PDB file of C-alpha atoms and ligand atoms in Angstrom:
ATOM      1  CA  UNK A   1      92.024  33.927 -77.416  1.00  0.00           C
ATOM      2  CA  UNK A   2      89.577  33.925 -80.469  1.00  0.00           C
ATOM      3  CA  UNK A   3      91.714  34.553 -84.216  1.00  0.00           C
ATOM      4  CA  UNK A   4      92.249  37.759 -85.043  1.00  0.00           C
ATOM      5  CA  UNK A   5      92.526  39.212 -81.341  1.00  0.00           C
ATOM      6  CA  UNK A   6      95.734  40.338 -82.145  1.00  0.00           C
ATOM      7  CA  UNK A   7      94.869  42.091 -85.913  1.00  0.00           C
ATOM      8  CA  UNK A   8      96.301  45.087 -87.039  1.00  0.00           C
ATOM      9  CA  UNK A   9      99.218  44.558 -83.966  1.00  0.00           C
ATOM     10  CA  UNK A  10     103.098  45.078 -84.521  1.00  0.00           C
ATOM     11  CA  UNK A  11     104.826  42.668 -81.921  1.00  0.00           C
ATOM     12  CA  UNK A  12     108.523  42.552 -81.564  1.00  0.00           C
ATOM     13  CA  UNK A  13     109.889  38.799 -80.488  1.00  0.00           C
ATOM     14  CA  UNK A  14     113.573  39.093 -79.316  1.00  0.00           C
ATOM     15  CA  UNK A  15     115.389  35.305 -79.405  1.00  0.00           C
ATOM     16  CA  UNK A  16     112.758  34.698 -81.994  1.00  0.00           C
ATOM     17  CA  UNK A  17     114.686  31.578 -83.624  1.00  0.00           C
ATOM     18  CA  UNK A  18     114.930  29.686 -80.493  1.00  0.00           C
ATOM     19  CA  UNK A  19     112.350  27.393 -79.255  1.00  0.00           C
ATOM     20  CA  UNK A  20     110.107  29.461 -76.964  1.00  0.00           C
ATOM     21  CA  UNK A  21     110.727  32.653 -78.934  1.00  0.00           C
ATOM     22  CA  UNK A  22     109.519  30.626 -82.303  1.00  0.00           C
ATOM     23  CA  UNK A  23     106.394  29.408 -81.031  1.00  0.00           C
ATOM     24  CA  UNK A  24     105.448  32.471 -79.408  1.00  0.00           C
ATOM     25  CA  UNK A  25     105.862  34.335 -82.900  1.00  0.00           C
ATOM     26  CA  UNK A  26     103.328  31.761 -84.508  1.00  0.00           C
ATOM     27  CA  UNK A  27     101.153  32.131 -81.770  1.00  0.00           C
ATOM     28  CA  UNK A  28     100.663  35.658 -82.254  1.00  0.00           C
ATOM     29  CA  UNK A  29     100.579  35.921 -85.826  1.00  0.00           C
ATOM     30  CA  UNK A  30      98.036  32.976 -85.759  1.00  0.00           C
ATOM     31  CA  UNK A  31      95.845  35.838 -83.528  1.00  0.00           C
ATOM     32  CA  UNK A  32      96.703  38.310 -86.404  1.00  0.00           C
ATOM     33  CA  UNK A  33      99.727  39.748 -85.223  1.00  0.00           C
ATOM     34  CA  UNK A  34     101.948  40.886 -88.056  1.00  0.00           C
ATOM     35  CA  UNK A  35     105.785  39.584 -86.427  1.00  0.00           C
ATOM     36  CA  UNK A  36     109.507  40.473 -86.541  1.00  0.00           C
ATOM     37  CA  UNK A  37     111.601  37.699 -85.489  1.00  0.00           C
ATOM     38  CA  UNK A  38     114.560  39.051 -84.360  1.00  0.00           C
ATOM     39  CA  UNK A  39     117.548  37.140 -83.464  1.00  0.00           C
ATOM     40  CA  UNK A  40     121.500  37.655 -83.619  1.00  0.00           C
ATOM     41  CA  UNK A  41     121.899  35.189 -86.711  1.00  0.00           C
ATOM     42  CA  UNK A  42     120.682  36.641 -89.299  1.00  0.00           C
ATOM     43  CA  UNK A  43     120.501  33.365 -91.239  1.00  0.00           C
ATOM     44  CA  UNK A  44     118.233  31.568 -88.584  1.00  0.00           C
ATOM     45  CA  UNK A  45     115.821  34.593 -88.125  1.00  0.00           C
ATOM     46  CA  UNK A  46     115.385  34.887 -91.664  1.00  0.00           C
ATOM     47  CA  UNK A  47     114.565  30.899 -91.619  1.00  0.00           C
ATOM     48  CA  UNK A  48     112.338  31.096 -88.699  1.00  0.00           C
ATOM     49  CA  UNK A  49     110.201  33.961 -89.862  1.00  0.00           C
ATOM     50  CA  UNK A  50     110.210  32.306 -93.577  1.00  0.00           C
ATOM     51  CA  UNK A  51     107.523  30.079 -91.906  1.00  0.00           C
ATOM     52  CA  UNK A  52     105.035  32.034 -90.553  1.00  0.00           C
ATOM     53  CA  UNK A  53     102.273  34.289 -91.727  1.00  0.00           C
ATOM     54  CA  UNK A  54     103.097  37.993 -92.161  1.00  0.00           C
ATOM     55  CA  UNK A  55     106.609  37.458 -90.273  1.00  0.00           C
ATOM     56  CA  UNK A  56     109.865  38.711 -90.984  1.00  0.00           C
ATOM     57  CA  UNK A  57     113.378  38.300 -89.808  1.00  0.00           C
ATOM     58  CA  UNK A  58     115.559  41.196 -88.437  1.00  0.00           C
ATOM     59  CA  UNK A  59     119.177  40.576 -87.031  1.00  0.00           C
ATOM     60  CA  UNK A  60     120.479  42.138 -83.578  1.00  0.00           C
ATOM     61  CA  UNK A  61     122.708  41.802 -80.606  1.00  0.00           C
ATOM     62  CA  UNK A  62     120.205  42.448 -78.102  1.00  0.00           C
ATOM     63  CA  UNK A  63     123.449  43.170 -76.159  1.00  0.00           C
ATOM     64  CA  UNK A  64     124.268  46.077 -78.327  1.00  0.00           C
ATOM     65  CA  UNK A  65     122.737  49.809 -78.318  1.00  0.00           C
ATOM     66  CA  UNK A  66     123.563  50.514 -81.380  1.00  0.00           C
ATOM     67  CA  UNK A  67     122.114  46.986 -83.067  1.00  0.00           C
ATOM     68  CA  UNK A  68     118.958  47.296 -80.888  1.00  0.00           C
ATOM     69  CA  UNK A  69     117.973  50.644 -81.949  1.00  0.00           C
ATOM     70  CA  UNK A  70     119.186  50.443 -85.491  1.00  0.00           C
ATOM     71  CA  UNK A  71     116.692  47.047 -85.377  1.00  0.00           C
ATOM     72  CA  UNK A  72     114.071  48.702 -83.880  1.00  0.00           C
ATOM     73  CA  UNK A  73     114.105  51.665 -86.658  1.00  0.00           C
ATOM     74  CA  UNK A  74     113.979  48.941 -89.192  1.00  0.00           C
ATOM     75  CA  UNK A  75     111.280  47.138 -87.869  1.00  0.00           C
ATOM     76  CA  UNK A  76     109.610  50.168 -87.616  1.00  0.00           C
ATOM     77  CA  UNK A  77     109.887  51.619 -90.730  1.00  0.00           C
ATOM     78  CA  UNK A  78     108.644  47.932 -92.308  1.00  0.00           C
ATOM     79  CA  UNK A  79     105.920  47.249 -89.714  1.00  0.00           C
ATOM     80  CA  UNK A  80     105.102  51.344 -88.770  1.00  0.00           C
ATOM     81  CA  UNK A  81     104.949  50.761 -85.184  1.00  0.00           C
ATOM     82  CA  UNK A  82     105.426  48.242 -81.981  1.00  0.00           C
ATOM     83  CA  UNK A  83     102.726  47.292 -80.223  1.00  0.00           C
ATOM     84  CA  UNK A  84     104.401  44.373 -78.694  1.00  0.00           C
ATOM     85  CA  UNK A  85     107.505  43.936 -76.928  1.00  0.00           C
ATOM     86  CA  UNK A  86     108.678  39.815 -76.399  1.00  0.00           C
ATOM     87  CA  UNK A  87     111.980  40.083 -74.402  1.00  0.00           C
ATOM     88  CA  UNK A  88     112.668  36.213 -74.744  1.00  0.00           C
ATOM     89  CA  UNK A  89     116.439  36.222 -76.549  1.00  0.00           C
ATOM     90  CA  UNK A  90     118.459  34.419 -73.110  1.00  0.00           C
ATOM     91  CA  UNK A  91     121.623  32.283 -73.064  1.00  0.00           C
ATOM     92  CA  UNK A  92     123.183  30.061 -70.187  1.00  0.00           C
ATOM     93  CA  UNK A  93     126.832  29.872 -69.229  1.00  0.00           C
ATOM     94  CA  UNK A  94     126.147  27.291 -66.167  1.00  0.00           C
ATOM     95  CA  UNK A  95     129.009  27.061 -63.524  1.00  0.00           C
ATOM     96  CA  UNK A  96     129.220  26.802 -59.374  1.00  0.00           C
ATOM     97  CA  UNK A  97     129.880  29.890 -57.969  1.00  0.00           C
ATOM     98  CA  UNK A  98     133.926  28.890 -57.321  1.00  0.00           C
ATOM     99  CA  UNK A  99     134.267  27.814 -61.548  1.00  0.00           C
ATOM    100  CA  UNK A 100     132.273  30.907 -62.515  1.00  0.00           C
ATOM    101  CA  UNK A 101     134.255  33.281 -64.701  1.00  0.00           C
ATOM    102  CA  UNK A 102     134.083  36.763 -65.410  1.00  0.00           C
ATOM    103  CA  UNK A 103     132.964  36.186 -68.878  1.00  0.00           C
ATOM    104  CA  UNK A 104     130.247  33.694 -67.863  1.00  0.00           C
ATOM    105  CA  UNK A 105     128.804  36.316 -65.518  1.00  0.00           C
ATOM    106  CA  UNK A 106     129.015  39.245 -68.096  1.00  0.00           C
ATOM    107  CA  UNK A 107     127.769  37.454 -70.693  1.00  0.00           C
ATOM    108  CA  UNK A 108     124.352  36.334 -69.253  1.00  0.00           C
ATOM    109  CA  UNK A 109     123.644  39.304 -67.620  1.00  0.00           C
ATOM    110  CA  UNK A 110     124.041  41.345 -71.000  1.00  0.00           C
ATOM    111  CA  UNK A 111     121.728  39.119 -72.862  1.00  0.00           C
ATOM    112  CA  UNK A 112     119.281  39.293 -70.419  1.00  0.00           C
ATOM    113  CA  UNK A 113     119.586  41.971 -68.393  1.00  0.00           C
ATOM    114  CA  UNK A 114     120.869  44.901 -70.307  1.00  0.00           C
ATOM    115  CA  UNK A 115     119.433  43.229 -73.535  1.00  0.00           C
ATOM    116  CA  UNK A 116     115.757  43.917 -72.142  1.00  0.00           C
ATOM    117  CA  UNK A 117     116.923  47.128 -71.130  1.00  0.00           C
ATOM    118  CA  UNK A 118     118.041  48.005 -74.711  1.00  0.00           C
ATOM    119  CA  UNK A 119     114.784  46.770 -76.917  1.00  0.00           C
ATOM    120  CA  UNK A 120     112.468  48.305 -73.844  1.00  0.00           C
ATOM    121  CA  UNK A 121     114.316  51.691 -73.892  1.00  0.00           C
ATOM    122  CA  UNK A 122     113.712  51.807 -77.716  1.00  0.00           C
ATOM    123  CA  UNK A 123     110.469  50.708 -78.240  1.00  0.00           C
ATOM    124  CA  UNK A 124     109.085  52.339 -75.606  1.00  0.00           C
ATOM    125  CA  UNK A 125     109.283  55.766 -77.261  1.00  0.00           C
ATOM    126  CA  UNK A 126     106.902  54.567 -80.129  1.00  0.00           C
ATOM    127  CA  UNK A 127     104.243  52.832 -77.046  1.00  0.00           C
ATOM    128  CA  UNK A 128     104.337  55.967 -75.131  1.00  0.00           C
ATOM    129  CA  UNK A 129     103.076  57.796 -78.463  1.00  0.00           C
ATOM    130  CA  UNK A 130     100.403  56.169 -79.386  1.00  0.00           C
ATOM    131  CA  UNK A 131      99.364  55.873 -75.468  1.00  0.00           C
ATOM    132  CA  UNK A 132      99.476  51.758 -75.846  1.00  0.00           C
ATOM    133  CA  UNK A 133     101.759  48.628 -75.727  1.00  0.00           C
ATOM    134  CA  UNK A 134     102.396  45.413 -74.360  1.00  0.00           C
ATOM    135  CA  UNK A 135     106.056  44.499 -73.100  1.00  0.00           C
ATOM    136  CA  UNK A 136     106.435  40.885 -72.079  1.00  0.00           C
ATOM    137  CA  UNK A 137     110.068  39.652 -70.508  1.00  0.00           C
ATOM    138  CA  UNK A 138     110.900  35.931 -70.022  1.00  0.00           C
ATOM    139  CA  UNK A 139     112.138  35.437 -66.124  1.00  0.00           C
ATOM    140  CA  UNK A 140     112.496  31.635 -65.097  1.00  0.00           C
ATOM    141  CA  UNK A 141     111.578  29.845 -62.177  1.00  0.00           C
ATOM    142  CA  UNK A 142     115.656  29.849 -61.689  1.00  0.00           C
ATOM    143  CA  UNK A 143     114.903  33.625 -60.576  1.00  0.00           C
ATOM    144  CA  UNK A 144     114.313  32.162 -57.020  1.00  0.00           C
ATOM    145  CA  UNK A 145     117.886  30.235 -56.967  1.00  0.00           C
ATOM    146  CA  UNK A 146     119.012  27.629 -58.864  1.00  0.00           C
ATOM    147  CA  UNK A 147     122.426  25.727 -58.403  1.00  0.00           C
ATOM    148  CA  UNK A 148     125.115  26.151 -61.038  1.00  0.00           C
ATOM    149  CA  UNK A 149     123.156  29.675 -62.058  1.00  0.00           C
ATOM    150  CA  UNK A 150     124.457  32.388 -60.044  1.00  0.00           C
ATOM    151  CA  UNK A 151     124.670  34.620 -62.948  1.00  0.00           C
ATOM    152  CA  UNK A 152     121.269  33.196 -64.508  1.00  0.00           C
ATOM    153  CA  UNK A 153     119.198  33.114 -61.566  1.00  0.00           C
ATOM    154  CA  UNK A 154     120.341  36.923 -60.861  1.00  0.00           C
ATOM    155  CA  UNK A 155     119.712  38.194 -64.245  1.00  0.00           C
ATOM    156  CA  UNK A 156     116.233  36.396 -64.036  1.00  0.00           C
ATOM    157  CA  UNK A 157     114.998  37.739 -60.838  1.00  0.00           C
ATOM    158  CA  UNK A 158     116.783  41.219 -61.967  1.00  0.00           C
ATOM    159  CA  UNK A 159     114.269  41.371 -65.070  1.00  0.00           C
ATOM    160  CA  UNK A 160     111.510  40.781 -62.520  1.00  0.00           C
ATOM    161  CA  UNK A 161     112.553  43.971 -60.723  1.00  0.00           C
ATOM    162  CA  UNK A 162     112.603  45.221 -63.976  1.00  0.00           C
ATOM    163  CA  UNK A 163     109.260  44.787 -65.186  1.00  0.00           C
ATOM    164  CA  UNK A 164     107.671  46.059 -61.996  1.00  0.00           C
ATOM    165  CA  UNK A 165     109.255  49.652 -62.621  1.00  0.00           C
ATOM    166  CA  UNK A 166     108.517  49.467 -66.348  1.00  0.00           C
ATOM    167  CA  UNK A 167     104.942  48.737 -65.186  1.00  0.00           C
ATOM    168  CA  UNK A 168     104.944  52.111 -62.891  1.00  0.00           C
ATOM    169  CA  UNK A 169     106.313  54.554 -65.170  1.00  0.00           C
ATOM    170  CA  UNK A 170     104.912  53.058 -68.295  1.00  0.00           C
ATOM    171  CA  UNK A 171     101.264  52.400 -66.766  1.00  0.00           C
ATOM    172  CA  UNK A 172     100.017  56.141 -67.598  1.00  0.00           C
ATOM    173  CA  UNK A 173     100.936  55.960 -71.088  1.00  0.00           C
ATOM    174  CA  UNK A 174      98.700  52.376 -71.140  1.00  0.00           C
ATOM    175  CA  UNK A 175     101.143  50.192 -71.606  1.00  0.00           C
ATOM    176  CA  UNK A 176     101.302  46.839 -69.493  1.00  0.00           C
ATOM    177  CA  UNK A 177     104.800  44.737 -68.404  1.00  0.00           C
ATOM    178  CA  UNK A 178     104.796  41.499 -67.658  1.00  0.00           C
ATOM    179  CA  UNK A 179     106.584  38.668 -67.156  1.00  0.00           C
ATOM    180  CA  UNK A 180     106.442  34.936 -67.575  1.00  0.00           C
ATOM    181  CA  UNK A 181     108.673  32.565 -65.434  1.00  0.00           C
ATOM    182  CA  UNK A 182     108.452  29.177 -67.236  1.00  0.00           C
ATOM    183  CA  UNK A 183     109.518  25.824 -65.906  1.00  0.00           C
ATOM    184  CA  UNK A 184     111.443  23.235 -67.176  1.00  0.00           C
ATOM    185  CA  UNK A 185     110.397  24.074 -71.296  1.00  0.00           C
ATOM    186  CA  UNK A 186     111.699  21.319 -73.734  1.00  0.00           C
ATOM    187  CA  UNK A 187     114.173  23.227 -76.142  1.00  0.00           C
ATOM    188  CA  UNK A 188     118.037  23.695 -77.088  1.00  0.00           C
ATOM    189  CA  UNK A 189     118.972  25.579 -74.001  1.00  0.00           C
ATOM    190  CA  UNK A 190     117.381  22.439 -71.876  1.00  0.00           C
ATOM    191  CA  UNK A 191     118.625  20.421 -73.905  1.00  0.00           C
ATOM    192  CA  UNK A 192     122.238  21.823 -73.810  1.00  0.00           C
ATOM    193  CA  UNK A 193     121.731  21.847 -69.811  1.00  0.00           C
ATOM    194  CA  UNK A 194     121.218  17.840 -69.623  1.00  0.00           C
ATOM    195  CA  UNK A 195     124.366  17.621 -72.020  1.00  0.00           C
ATOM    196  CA  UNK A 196     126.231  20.080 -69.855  1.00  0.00           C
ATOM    197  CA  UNK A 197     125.430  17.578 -66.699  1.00  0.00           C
ATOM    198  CA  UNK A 198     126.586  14.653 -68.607  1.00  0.00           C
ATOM    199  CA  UNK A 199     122.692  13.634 -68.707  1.00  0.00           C
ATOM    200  CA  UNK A 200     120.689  12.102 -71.826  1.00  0.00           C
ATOM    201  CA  UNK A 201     118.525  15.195 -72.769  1.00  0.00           C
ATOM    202  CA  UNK A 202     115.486  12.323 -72.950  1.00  0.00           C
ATOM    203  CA  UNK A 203     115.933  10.748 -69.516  1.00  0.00           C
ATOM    204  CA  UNK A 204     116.915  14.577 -68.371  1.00  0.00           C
ATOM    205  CA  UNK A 205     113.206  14.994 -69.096  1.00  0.00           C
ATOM    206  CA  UNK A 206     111.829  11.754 -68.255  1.00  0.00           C
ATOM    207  CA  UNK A 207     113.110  12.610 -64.756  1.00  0.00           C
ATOM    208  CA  UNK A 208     112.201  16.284 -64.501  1.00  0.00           C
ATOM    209  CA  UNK A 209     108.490  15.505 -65.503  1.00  0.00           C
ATOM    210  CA  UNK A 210     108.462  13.050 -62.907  1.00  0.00           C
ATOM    211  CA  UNK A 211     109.252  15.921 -59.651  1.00  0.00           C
ATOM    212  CA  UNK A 212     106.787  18.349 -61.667  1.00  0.00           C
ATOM    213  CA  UNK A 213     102.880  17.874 -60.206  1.00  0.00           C
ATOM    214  CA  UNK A 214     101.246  17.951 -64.009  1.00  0.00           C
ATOM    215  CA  UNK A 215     103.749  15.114 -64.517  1.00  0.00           C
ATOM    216  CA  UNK A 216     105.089  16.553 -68.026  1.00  0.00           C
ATOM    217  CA  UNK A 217     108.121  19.095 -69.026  1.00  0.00           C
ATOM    218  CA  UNK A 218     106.487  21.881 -70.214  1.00  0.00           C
ATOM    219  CA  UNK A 219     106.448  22.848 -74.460  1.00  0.00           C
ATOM    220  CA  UNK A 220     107.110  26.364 -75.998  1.00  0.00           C
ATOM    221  CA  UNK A 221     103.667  26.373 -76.860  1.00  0.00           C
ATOM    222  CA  UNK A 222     102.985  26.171 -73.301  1.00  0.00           C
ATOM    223  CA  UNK A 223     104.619  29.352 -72.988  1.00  0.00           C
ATOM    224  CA  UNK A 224     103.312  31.101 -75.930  1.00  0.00           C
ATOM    225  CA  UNK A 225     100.079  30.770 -75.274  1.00  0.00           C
ATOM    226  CA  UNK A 226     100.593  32.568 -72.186  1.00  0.00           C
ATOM    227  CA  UNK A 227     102.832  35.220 -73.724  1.00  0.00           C
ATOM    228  CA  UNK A 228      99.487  35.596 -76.043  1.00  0.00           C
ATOM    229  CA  UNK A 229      97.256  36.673 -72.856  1.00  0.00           C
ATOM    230  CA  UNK A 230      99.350  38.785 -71.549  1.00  0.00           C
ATOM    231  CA  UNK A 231      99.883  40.503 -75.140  1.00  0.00           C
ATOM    232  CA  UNK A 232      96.235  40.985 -75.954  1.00  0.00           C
ATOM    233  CA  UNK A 233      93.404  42.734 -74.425  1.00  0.00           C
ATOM    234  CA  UNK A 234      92.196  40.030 -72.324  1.00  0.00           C
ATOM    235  CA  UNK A 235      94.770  41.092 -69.919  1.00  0.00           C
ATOM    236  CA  UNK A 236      94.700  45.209 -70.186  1.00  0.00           C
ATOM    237  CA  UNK A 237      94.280  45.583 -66.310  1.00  0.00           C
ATOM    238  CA  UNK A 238      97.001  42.928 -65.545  1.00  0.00           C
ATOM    239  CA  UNK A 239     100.885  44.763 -64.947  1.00  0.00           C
ATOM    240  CA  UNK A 240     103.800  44.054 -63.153  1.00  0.00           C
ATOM    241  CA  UNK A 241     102.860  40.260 -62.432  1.00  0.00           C
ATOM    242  CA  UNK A 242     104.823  37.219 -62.656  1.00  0.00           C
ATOM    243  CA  UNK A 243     103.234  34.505 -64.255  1.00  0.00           C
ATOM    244  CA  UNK A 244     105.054  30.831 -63.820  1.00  0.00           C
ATOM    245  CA  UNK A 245     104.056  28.514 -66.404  1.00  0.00           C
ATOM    246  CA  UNK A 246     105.551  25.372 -64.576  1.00  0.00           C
ATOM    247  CA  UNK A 247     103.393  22.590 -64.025  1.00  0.00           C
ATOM    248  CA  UNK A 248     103.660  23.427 -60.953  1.00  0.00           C
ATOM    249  CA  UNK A 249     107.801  22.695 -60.373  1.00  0.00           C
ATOM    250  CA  UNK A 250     108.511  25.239 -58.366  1.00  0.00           C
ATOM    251  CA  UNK A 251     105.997  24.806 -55.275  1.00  0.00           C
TER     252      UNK A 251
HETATM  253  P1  NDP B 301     116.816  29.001 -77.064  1.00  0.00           P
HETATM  254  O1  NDP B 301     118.279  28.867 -76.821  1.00  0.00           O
HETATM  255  O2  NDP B 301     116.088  27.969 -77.840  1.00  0.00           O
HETATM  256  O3  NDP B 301     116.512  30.421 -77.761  1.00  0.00           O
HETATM  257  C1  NDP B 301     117.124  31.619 -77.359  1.00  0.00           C
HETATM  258  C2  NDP B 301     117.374  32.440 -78.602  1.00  0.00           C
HETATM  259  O4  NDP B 301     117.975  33.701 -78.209  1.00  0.00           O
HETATM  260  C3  NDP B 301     118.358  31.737 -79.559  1.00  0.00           C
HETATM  261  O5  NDP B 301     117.881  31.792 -80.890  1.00  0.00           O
HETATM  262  C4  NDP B 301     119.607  32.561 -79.370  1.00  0.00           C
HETATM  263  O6  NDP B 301     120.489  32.540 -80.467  1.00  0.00           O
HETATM  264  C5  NDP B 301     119.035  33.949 -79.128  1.00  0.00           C
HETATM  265  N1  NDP B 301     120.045  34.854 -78.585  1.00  0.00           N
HETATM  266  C6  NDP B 301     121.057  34.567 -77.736  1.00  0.00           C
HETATM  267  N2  NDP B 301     121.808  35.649 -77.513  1.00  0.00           N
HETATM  268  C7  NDP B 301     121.280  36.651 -78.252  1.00  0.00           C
HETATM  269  C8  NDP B 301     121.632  38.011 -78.452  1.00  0.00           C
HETATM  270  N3  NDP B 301     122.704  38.571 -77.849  1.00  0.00           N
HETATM  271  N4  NDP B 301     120.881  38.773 -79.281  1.00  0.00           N
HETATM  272  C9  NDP B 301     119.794  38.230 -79.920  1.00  0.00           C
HETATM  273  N5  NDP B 301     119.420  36.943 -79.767  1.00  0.00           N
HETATM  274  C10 NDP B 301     120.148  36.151 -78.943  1.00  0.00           C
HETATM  275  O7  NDP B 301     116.167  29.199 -75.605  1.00  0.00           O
HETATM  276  P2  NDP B 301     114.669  29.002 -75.100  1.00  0.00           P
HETATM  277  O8  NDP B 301     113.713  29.164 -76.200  1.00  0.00           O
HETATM  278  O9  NDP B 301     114.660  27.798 -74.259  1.00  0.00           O
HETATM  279  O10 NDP B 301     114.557  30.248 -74.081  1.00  0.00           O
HETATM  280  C11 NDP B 301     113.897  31.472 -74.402  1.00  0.00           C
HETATM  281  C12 NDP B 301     113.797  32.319 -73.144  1.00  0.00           C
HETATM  282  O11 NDP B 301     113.059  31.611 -72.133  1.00  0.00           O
HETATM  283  C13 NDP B 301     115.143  32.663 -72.511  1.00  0.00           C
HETATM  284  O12 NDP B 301     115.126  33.967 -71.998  1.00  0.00           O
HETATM  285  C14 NDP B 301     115.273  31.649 -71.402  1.00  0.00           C
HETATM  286  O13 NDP B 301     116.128  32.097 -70.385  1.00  0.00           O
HETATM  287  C15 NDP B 301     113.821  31.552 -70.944  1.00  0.00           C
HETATM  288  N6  NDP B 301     113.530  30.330 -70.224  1.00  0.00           N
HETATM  289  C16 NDP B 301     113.645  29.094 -70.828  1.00  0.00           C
HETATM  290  C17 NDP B 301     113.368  27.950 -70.126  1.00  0.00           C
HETATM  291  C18 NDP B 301     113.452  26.596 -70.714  1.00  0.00           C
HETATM  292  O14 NDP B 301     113.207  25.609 -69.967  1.00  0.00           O
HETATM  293  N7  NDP B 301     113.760  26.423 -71.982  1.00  0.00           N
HETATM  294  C19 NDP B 301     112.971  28.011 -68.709  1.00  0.00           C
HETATM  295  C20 NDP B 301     112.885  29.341 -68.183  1.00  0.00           C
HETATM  296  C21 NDP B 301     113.152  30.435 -68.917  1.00  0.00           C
HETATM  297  P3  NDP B 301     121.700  31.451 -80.451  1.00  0.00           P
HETATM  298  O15 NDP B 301     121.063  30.105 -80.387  1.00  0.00           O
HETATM  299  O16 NDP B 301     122.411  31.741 -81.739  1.00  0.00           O
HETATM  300  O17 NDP B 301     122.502  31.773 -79.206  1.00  0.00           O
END
């Protein structure tokens, strides 16, 4: 996408201190994009957005109604609309099915799930009004099973469900949903997975790249740059598709 392909926009990046969500907000405020990084520390989203161009940090629960539409009003009433919707904020709580608690299902599903659900429900009103938008949800290629992430994997392929009804009833208002499924992306959460499976996060990745056909791990500028297509007017005709950004690991 050329600079500036995103001027003038208003894009909302939920998880915006965390790897993917970061890089994604530089990406679009390098195309012009003027960027609220939200995230539930306040502290880190403030930090984040500190470093890029016409950004600026807003703290919320994406698990909480009241926190996601107080957020959104804010946003709003600094940026004047939302042209953009990121759903990226995620979380794992990894376990077999057997160890799995209540607390590790609840909690990923909230983030994920019902947090989409929350930012969607509120920006939408302000997309449907000025007949335009963009809403973008990070799935995973876990959303076709993945051991140890019952509660992941369902939450993932629930958001894809998700963003094919979002892309019905929102269509005649011109607004697109999307999602991107990426791969094995180097970041915390990764990182925290290899940990988790008593793995060295560096050979964890050594070994991954080596069972993925483009023979790397993926970056989160990987995934921003496809976030960036489907946010800008290159794709205006595309809605209610997946889009893996694996390197191929899941065929
Ligand atoms: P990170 O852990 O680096 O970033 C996630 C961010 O979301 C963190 O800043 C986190 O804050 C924030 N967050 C967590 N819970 C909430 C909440 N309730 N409200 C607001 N923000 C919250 O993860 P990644 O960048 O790796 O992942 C981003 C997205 O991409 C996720 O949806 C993930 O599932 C998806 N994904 C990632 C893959 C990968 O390989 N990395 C692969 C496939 C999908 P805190 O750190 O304080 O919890």
């Amino acid at each position: 996408m050329t600079p500036g392909a995103l001027d003038g926009r208003v894009a909302v990046v939920s998880g915006g201190a965390g790897g993917i969500g970061q890089a994604t907000a530089r990406r679009l405020s390098a195309l012009g994009a003027r960027v609220a990084v939200v995230d539930i520390d306040p502290d880190r989203a403030a930090a984040a957005a500190a470093q890029i161009e016409g950004a600026a940090g807003f703290s919320a629960d994406v698990t909480d109604a009241r926190s996601v539409s107080d957020t959104v009003e804010d946003v709003v009433a600094a940026f004047g609309t939302v042209d953009v919707l990121v759903n990226n904020a995620g979380i794992t709580r990894d376990n077999l099915l057997f160890r799995m608690t209540d607390e590790d299902w609840d909690a990923v599903i909230a983030v994920h799930l019902r947090g989409a659900f929350l930012l969607s429900r509120a920006v939408q009103q302000h997309m449907v009004a000025q007949r335009s938008g963009r809403i973008v949800n990070l799935s995973s290629i876990a959303a076709g099973g993945n051991r140890g992430q019952a509660n992941y994997s369902a939450a993932k392929a629930g958001l894809e469900g998700f963003t094919r009804t979002l892309a019905i009833e929102l269509g005649p208002f011109g607004i697109t949903a999307n999602t991107i499924g990426p791969g094995y992306i180097s970041t915390a959460m990764t990182d925290a997975t290899a940990v988790r499976l008593g793995a060295d996060p560096e050979a964890y990745r050594a070994q991954t790249a080596e069972i993925t056909p483009l023979r790397r791990v993926g970056t989160p500028e990987d995934v921003a740059a496809a976030v960036a297509f489907l946010a800008g007017d290159d794709a205006a005709f595309i809605t209610g598709q997946v889009l893996y950004v694996d390197g191929g690991l899941s065929l």
